[in-house]
Each structure stands twice: as C-alpha cells, then as structure tokens.
Coordinates of C-alpha atoms and ligand atoms in Angstrom, one line a residue:
M1 CA 56.2 73.7 89.7
P2 CA 58.7 74.1 86.7
D3 CA 60.5 70.9 85.9
S4 CA 64.0 72.2 86.4
V5 CA 64.7 73.5 89.8
V6 CA 67.6 75.7 90.9
N7 CA 68.1 74.2 94.3
L8 CA 69.9 76.7 96.6
Y9 CA 68.2 75.3 99.7
S10 CA 71.4 73.9 101.0
D11 CA 74.7 72.2 99.8
T12 CA 73.2 69.0 101.3
Q13 CA 71.0 68.9 98.1
T14 CA 73.9 67.6 96.0
R15 CA 73.4 64.2 94.3
P16 CA 76.3 61.8 93.9
S17 CA 77.8 62.0 90.4
A18 CA 78.1 59.0 88.1
A19 CA 81.8 58.8 88.8
M20 CA 81.2 58.9 92.6
R21 CA 78.6 56.2 92.3
E22 CA 81.2 54.1 90.4
A23 CA 83.7 54.6 93.2
M24 CA 81.0 53.4 95.6
A25 CA 80.1 50.4 93.5
S26 CA 83.6 49.2 93.3
A27 CA 84.6 49.9 97.0
E28 CA 86.3 47.2 99.0
V29 CA 84.2 46.6 102.1
A30 CA 84.1 44.6 105.3
D31 CA 82.5 45.1 108.8
E32 CA 83.1 48.7 109.7
Q33 CA 81.9 48.1 113.3
R34 CA 84.7 45.6 113.9
G35 CA 87.2 48.0 112.3
H36 CA 87.7 45.7 109.3
D37 CA 86.5 47.9 106.5
P38 CA 89.5 48.9 104.4
T39 CA 87.8 51.8 102.7
V40 CA 86.5 53.2 106.0
N41 CA 90.0 52.8 107.5
A42 CA 91.7 54.5 104.6
L43 CA 89.3 57.4 104.9
Q44 CA 89.8 57.7 108.6
D45 CA 93.6 57.8 108.1
E46 CA 93.3 60.5 105.4
V47 CA 91.1 62.7 107.5
A48 CA 93.3 62.4 110.6
A49 CA 96.3 63.5 108.5
L50 CA 94.3 66.3 106.8
L51 CA 93.1 67.7 110.2
G52 CA 96.5 67.4 111.9
Q53 CA 95.1 64.9 114.4
E54 CA 96.2 61.4 115.5
A55 CA 93.1 59.4 114.7
A56 CA 89.6 59.7 113.1
L57 CA 86.3 58.0 113.2
F58 CA 83.8 57.7 110.3
A59 CA 80.2 58.5 111.4
P60 CA 76.8 58.7 109.6
S61 CA 76.5 62.4 110.0
G62 CA 78.0 65.6 111.2
S63 CA 75.4 66.0 113.8
M64 CA 76.5 62.7 115.3
C65 CA 80.1 63.9 115.3
N66 CA 79.1 66.9 117.3
Q67 CA 77.0 64.9 119.7
I68 CA 79.8 62.3 120.2
A69 CA 82.3 65.0 120.8
I70 CA 80.1 67.0 123.2
R71 CA 79.4 63.7 125.1
L72 CA 83.2 63.0 125.2
H73 CA 84.1 66.4 126.7
I74 CA 81.1 67.2 129.0
R75 CA 80.6 65.4 132.3
P76 CA 76.9 65.4 133.2
L77 CA 77.6 67.2 136.4
G78 CA 76.7 70.7 135.5
D79 CA 79.5 71.2 132.9
E80 CA 79.1 74.3 130.7
M81 CA 79.7 74.4 127.0
Y82 CA 80.3 77.7 125.1
A83 CA 79.1 78.1 121.6
H84 CA 77.9 81.0 119.4
R85 CA 74.2 81.7 119.6
L86 CA 73.9 80.8 115.9
A87 CA 75.8 77.5 116.2
H88 CA 74.4 74.4 114.7
T89 CA 74.9 72.6 118.0
V90 CA 72.7 75.2 119.7
N91 CA 70.0 75.5 117.0
A92 CA 69.8 72.4 114.8
E93 CA 70.6 69.2 116.8
A94 CA 67.3 68.9 118.6
G95 CA 68.8 69.8 122.0
G96 CA 71.2 66.9 121.9
A97 CA 73.9 68.8 123.9
A98 CA 71.4 68.9 126.8
T99 CA 69.9 65.4 126.5
I100 CA 72.8 63.3 125.3
A101 CA 75.7 65.0 127.1
G102 CA 73.9 66.8 129.9
A103 CA 75.5 70.1 128.9
M104 CA 74.7 73.6 130.2
V105 CA 74.9 75.6 127.0
M106 CA 76.1 79.2 127.3
A107 CA 75.5 81.1 124.0
L108 CA 78.1 83.7 123.1
E109 CA 77.5 86.7 120.8
G110 CA 79.6 88.0 118.0
E111 CA 79.4 89.2 114.4
G112 CA 78.8 86.6 111.7
G113 CA 78.6 83.6 114.0
M114 CA 82.1 84.3 115.4
F115 CA 83.3 85.4 118.9
D116 CA 86.7 86.3 120.2
G117 CA 88.9 85.4 123.1
A118 CA 87.5 88.3 125.2
A119 CA 83.9 87.2 124.8
L120 CA 84.9 83.7 125.9
R121 CA 87.0 85.0 128.8
A122 CA 84.1 87.1 130.0
R123 CA 82.0 84.0 130.6
M124 CA 84.5 81.9 132.5
R125 CA 83.2 80.6 135.9
D126 CA 84.9 80.7 139.2
P127 CA 85.9 77.0 139.8
L128 CA 85.8 77.5 143.5
D129 CA 82.2 78.8 143.6
T130 CA 80.0 75.8 144.1
H131 CA 76.9 77.8 143.0
E132 CA 78.2 78.0 139.4
P133 CA 78.3 75.4 136.6
R134 CA 81.8 74.4 135.6
S135 CA 83.4 75.9 132.5
R136 CA 84.4 72.9 130.4
L137 CA 84.1 73.1 126.6
V138 CA 84.3 75.7 123.8
T139 CA 83.1 74.9 120.3
V140 CA 83.9 76.9 117.2
E141 CA 82.1 76.6 113.8
Q142 CA 84.5 77.1 110.9
P143 CA 83.1 78.4 108.6
T144 CA 79.9 79.6 110.2
N145 CA 76.6 78.5 108.8
L146 CA 73.7 80.6 110.2
G147 CA 76.4 83.3 110.7
G148 CA 76.5 83.6 106.9
G149 CA 79.4 81.3 105.8
R150 CA 82.0 83.5 107.5
V151 CA 85.6 82.4 107.8
W152 CA 87.2 82.8 111.2
P153 CA 90.7 84.4 110.9
L154 CA 93.3 81.8 112.1
A155 CA 94.5 84.3 114.7
Q156 CA 91.0 84.6 116.2
I157 CA 90.8 80.8 116.5
E158 CA 94.2 80.7 118.1
E159 CA 93.1 83.5 120.6
V160 CA 90.1 81.5 121.6
L161 CA 92.2 78.3 122.0
D162 CA 94.6 80.3 124.2
V163 CA 91.8 81.3 126.5
A164 CA 90.6 77.6 126.5
R165 CA 94.0 76.4 127.5
E166 CA 94.3 79.1 130.2
F167 CA 91.0 78.0 131.8
G168 CA 91.5 74.3 131.2
L169 CA 88.7 74.0 128.7
R170 CA 88.3 71.2 126.2
S171 CA 87.9 72.5 122.6
H172 CA 85.8 71.2 119.6
L173 CA 85.7 72.4 116.0
D174 CA 82.5 72.0 114.0
G175 CA 84.2 71.9 110.6
A176 CA 81.1 70.8 108.6
R177 CA 82.4 73.0 105.7
L178 CA 86.0 73.4 106.9
L179 CA 87.3 72.8 103.3
N180 CA 85.3 75.7 102.1
A181 CA 87.2 77.8 104.6
T182 CA 90.6 76.4 103.5
V183 CA 89.8 77.0 99.8
A184 CA 88.6 80.6 100.6
S185 CA 91.5 81.5 102.8
G186 CA 94.4 79.4 101.6
E187 CA 95.1 78.2 105.2
S188 CA 95.5 74.5 105.7
A189 CA 92.8 72.3 107.3
A190 CA 95.4 71.3 109.9
A191 CA 96.2 74.9 110.8
Y192 CA 92.5 75.4 111.6
A193 CA 91.8 72.0 113.2
G194 CA 95.1 70.8 114.7
G195 CA 94.8 72.8 117.9
F196 CA 91.4 71.5 118.9
D197 CA 90.8 68.4 121.1
T198 CA 88.3 67.2 118.5
A199 CA 87.4 68.4 115.0
W200 CA 85.3 67.0 112.1
I201 CA 84.4 67.5 108.5
D202 CA 81.2 66.6 106.6
F203 CA 81.2 64.8 103.2
S204 CA 77.5 65.4 102.5
K205 CA 77.7 69.1 102.0
G206 CA 79.9 70.7 99.2
L207 CA 81.9 67.6 98.7
G208 CA 78.9 65.9 97.1
A209 CA 78.7 62.6 99.0
P210 CA 75.3 61.3 100.0
V211 CA 76.1 60.8 103.7
G212 CA 78.9 60.7 106.2
A213 CA 81.3 62.8 108.3
C214 CA 84.6 62.1 110.1
L215 CA 85.5 63.1 113.7
A216 CA 89.2 63.4 114.5
G217 CA 91.2 63.8 117.7
S218 CA 93.8 62.0 119.8
A219 CA 94.0 58.2 119.6
E220 CA 92.7 58.1 123.1
L221 CA 89.7 60.3 122.5
I222 CA 88.8 58.6 119.3
E223 CA 88.9 55.2 121.0
E224 CA 86.4 56.5 123.5
A225 CA 84.4 58.1 120.7
R226 CA 83.9 54.7 119.2
R227 CA 82.0 53.7 122.3
Y228 CA 79.6 56.7 122.0
K229 CA 79.2 56.1 118.2
Q230 CA 78.0 52.6 119.1
M231 CA 75.8 53.9 121.9
L232 CA 74.1 56.2 119.4
G233 CA 73.6 53.4 116.8
G234 CA 76.2 54.9 114.4
S235 CA 78.0 51.7 113.4
M236 CA 77.6 50.9 109.7
R237 CA 78.6 47.4 108.8
Q238 CA 79.8 47.6 105.2
G239 CA 80.3 51.4 105.5
G240 CA 83.0 51.3 102.8
I241 CA 80.2 51.9 100.2
V242 CA 79.6 55.4 101.7
A243 CA 83.2 56.0 102.7
A244 CA 84.2 55.5 99.1
A245 CA 81.9 58.5 98.2
A246 CA 83.6 60.5 100.9
R247 CA 87.1 59.6 99.6
Y248 CA 85.9 60.5 96.1
G249 CA 84.7 63.9 97.3
L250 CA 88.0 64.6 99.0
Q251 CA 90.0 63.7 95.9
H252 CA 87.8 65.4 93.3
N253 CA 85.5 68.1 94.8
V254 CA 87.7 70.2 97.1
E255 CA 89.4 72.7 94.7
R256 CA 86.2 73.2 92.8
L257 CA 84.6 74.7 96.0
A258 CA 86.1 78.0 94.7
E259 CA 83.5 77.9 91.9
D260 CA 80.7 77.8 94.5
H261 CA 82.3 80.7 96.3
A262 CA 82.5 82.7 93.1
N263 CA 78.8 81.9 92.4
A264 CA 77.8 82.9 95.9
R265 CA 79.6 86.2 95.6
F266 CA 78.0 86.8 92.2
L267 CA 74.6 86.0 93.7
A268 CA 75.2 88.4 96.6
E269 CA 76.4 91.2 94.4
G270 CA 73.3 90.7 92.1
L271 CA 71.0 90.7 95.2
A272 CA 72.6 93.9 96.5
G273 CA 71.6 95.6 93.3
I274 CA 67.9 94.7 93.7
E275 CA 65.8 97.3 95.5
G276 CA 64.2 95.8 98.6
V277 CA 67.1 93.3 99.3
E278 CA 69.4 93.9 102.1
I279 CA 72.9 92.3 102.0
D280 CA 76.5 93.3 102.2
P281 CA 78.2 91.2 99.5
T282 CA 81.6 91.8 100.9
T283 CA 80.7 89.5 103.9
V284 CA 80.1 86.6 101.5
E285 CA 83.4 84.5 101.9
T286 CA 82.3 81.0 101.1
N287 CA 79.1 79.4 99.6
I288 CA 76.4 80.8 101.9
V289 CA 74.4 83.9 101.1
I290 CA 72.0 85.2 103.8
F291 CA 69.9 88.3 103.1
D292 CA 66.9 90.2 104.3
V293 CA 63.7 91.4 102.6
A294 CA 60.5 92.9 103.9
D295 CA 58.5 89.7 103.5
P296 CA 60.8 86.7 103.5
V297 CA 57.9 84.1 103.5
A298 CA 56.3 85.7 100.5
L299 CA 59.6 85.8 98.6
H300 CA 60.4 82.2 99.5
D301 CA 57.0 81.0 98.3
K302 CA 57.1 83.0 95.0
L303 CA 60.7 81.7 94.3
A304 CA 59.5 78.1 95.0
A305 CA 56.7 78.6 92.5
A306 CA 59.3 79.8 89.9
G307 CA 61.5 76.8 90.5
V308 CA 64.1 78.4 92.8
E309 CA 64.5 76.9 96.2
M310 CA 66.0 78.9 99.1
S311 CA 65.6 78.4 102.8
L312 CA 64.1 80.5 105.6
L313 CA 66.1 80.8 108.8
E314 CA 65.4 83.1 111.7
G315 CA 63.2 85.3 109.5
R316 CA 66.0 85.6 106.9
V317 CA 66.5 84.1 103.5
R318 CA 69.5 81.7 102.9
A319 CA 70.8 80.5 99.5
V320 CA 73.7 78.0 99.4
T321 CA 75.7 77.4 96.2
H322 CA 77.1 73.9 95.4
L323 CA 78.3 71.6 92.6
D324 CA 74.8 71.0 91.2
V325 CA 74.1 74.8 90.6
D326 CA 76.1 76.5 87.9
R327 CA 76.4 80.2 87.0
A328 CA 73.3 80.0 84.7
G329 CA 71.3 78.7 87.7
V330 CA 72.4 81.6 89.8
E331 CA 71.4 84.0 87.1
R332 CA 68.0 82.4 86.9
A333 CA 67.7 82.7 90.7
L334 CA 68.6 86.4 90.5
A335 CA 66.0 87.0 87.8
A336 CA 63.4 85.2 89.9
V337 CA 64.2 87.3 93.0
K338 CA 63.8 90.5 90.8
D339 CA 60.5 89.3 89.5
A340 CA 59.2 88.2 92.9
I341 CA 60.0 91.5 94.5
A342 CA 58.8 93.8 91.6
Ligands
PLP1 C1 75.2 70.6 108.3 C2 75.9 71.0 109.6 C3 76.0 70.2 110.6 C4 75.4 68.8 110.7 O1 75.9 67.9 109.7 P1 74.9 66.7 109.2 O2 75.9 65.9 108.4 O3 73.9 67.3 108.3 O4 74.4 66.1 110.4 C5 76.7 70.6 111.7 N1 77.2 71.8 111.8 C6 77.2 72.7 110.8 C7 77.8 74.0 110.8 C8 76.5 72.3 109.6 O5 76.4 73.2 108.6

C-alpha cells in the first residue's frame, strides 16, 4: 500500500482541520440532553433558519435524522412510504424504516435517483379500500447519492410536494448533501427544504465535521422528534464539542464545495476519455462520480493497490470528491484508472 492515499471512497472520509479542532476545543458546552448546551442550541437555530423551518434538532448522524423523521410521520398501522429505489433510506439504513417505524416502503423509479409528480401519483392508494396500505409519506433525496449526485430541479420538488399535499401525505427531505445542491444550482437551502414537513443536513460529509446532522421541521414536530432521539439513544451530553465542528463547517466549508464539484467534473471528463469506462460527464452536477467498467471489482482492487480508494455500489464504481482531495489527487486517480484498465 503506498503511503499517501487518494481517498475518493466517500466525502465522509474528511478529517477535521486544525482550525475546526480549535473551534471544538474552545466550544462552550453544557448538557445537550437537557437543552442547555449553548453551542448545540446556536447550531439548531442556524440550521432551522437555513432550511426555512421553525425549529431543529442536533443528532449524532444523518441516518438517525431519517429514522426519527420516518418514525414521526409513519403510524405502524400499514402506512406506506414512497422513496426512490436508490434512496439511502431504502438501501443503507439496515431496514430501519421497517423495524423502527413499521413502514411499508414503496420504491419509485426515475432517472438519477429522482422521480416526478406523475410517478408518485401513480402509486397513491385508495383510502377507502381496506385491502391496501395507507399512503402516508414521501421522501426526497437532494442531491441524490446512489443516483449519482444529481440535483433535483426546484420545480420537480414542488411538483412532488403538490401531489403530496393533494393526497394528504407527509413529506421528508434527506438533505445529507443539500448544500452541495445549493452551491451547484444557486438556489437557497430554504427554497429546497422549506416546503417539507421535515428536512435535514449532514455535517460529516463535505462540510468536514467528524460527526453530526440536524433535523428541522415545525416546533411541534421537532418537540416530538426529541422523544424519538432519546428513544434511539441519540442524546449527547456535552454535544457542543461536535456542534462546534458543525458550525465551523457551515461558516467555512460551504462555498468551497464548488471546488469539489469542479474536481468531480474534471474526474468524470477524464474518465470519459478512457477506453473501457462508461460515464456521461454532463450528468455530474455535484461531488459524486459513478461509472461503469467491465470488471468493477478488479478495477477497485487494482486502484486500492495503487493508493486510490473508490467504492463499489450495485456493481458500479463510485468516486466522491471532498476537501481532503485536491486537483493533483484527482489527476493521480485518473492515471491509476488508466493504468489499471490498460
Ligand atoms: C450519508 C447519507 C445519509 C446518512 O448520513 P450519516 O450521517 O452517514 O448517517 C443519509 N442519506 C444520504 C443521501 C447520505 O448520503
């Protein structure tokens, strides 16, 4: 294994910078579980305002935000949740929607991890038919992850929310990388998130914090969310130490996401020029690059031996750019792919 590694496995691989660690070390703290931690409270206020929601709740992870939200919205009486087939909630939360909330999950199809109002409408149940589950919740992932980092156009989100309102559905936004979407599109986070019943952002991806996410919604829903966070063991005592890292990320690491997007596009364009790699670089809108090769496992292993880490997902190869990989690192990754395939 070479000593320096270009780690494109995920943007979760970022390490807190010296300045972020300083902010953590000097954070004012108190008991977060009792609502006394000033740094956690400040973060929650900032995120609520950012997402155009009334209140917010700091949690240890994005997965917990999804699970709290699904539990909030779903009644364990045969309620159905709609999500894209490639959604994190469907594929990467250990079946939590079923076990924690008791949700029936109906997977929707659509290009790039996105679906439209018509696809949702086509799945709506007849509320008077006692044979059927009850339509209850729609979740949107902005930007998509396994869908390839695609950014939902605002109009498409609004169309889905219109259908949700028409059928009395609750709505939830998985905004793990929402700020990648806002930087890519120029839309505000509130424009994307404000219309949902609940929405959250992650701090441990491109924003560079070691851990943490924040779920936002109405004051009433967030009060109830506090109960589920406790139930799942998500209270954190002196959580201000990690909330300080999240606040640092929000203050310093948002605009620079544009660099990650430029690096991802550069990587995708380079990959498109390599014989044996299949990718359409024009679909790369944020920091995720997913591509196909004849033997993804062999490529993955050869890259790892050359000090380039990528991930394997559904028989495809994924590379994610972030603040710990610069342009030179991306160039090294491209050269390694070329070598590995030759
Ligand atoms: C990473 C991710 C999550 C989970 O967030 P964690 O903080 O890792 O638990 C949820 N949804 C999407 C789209 C993600 O990319």
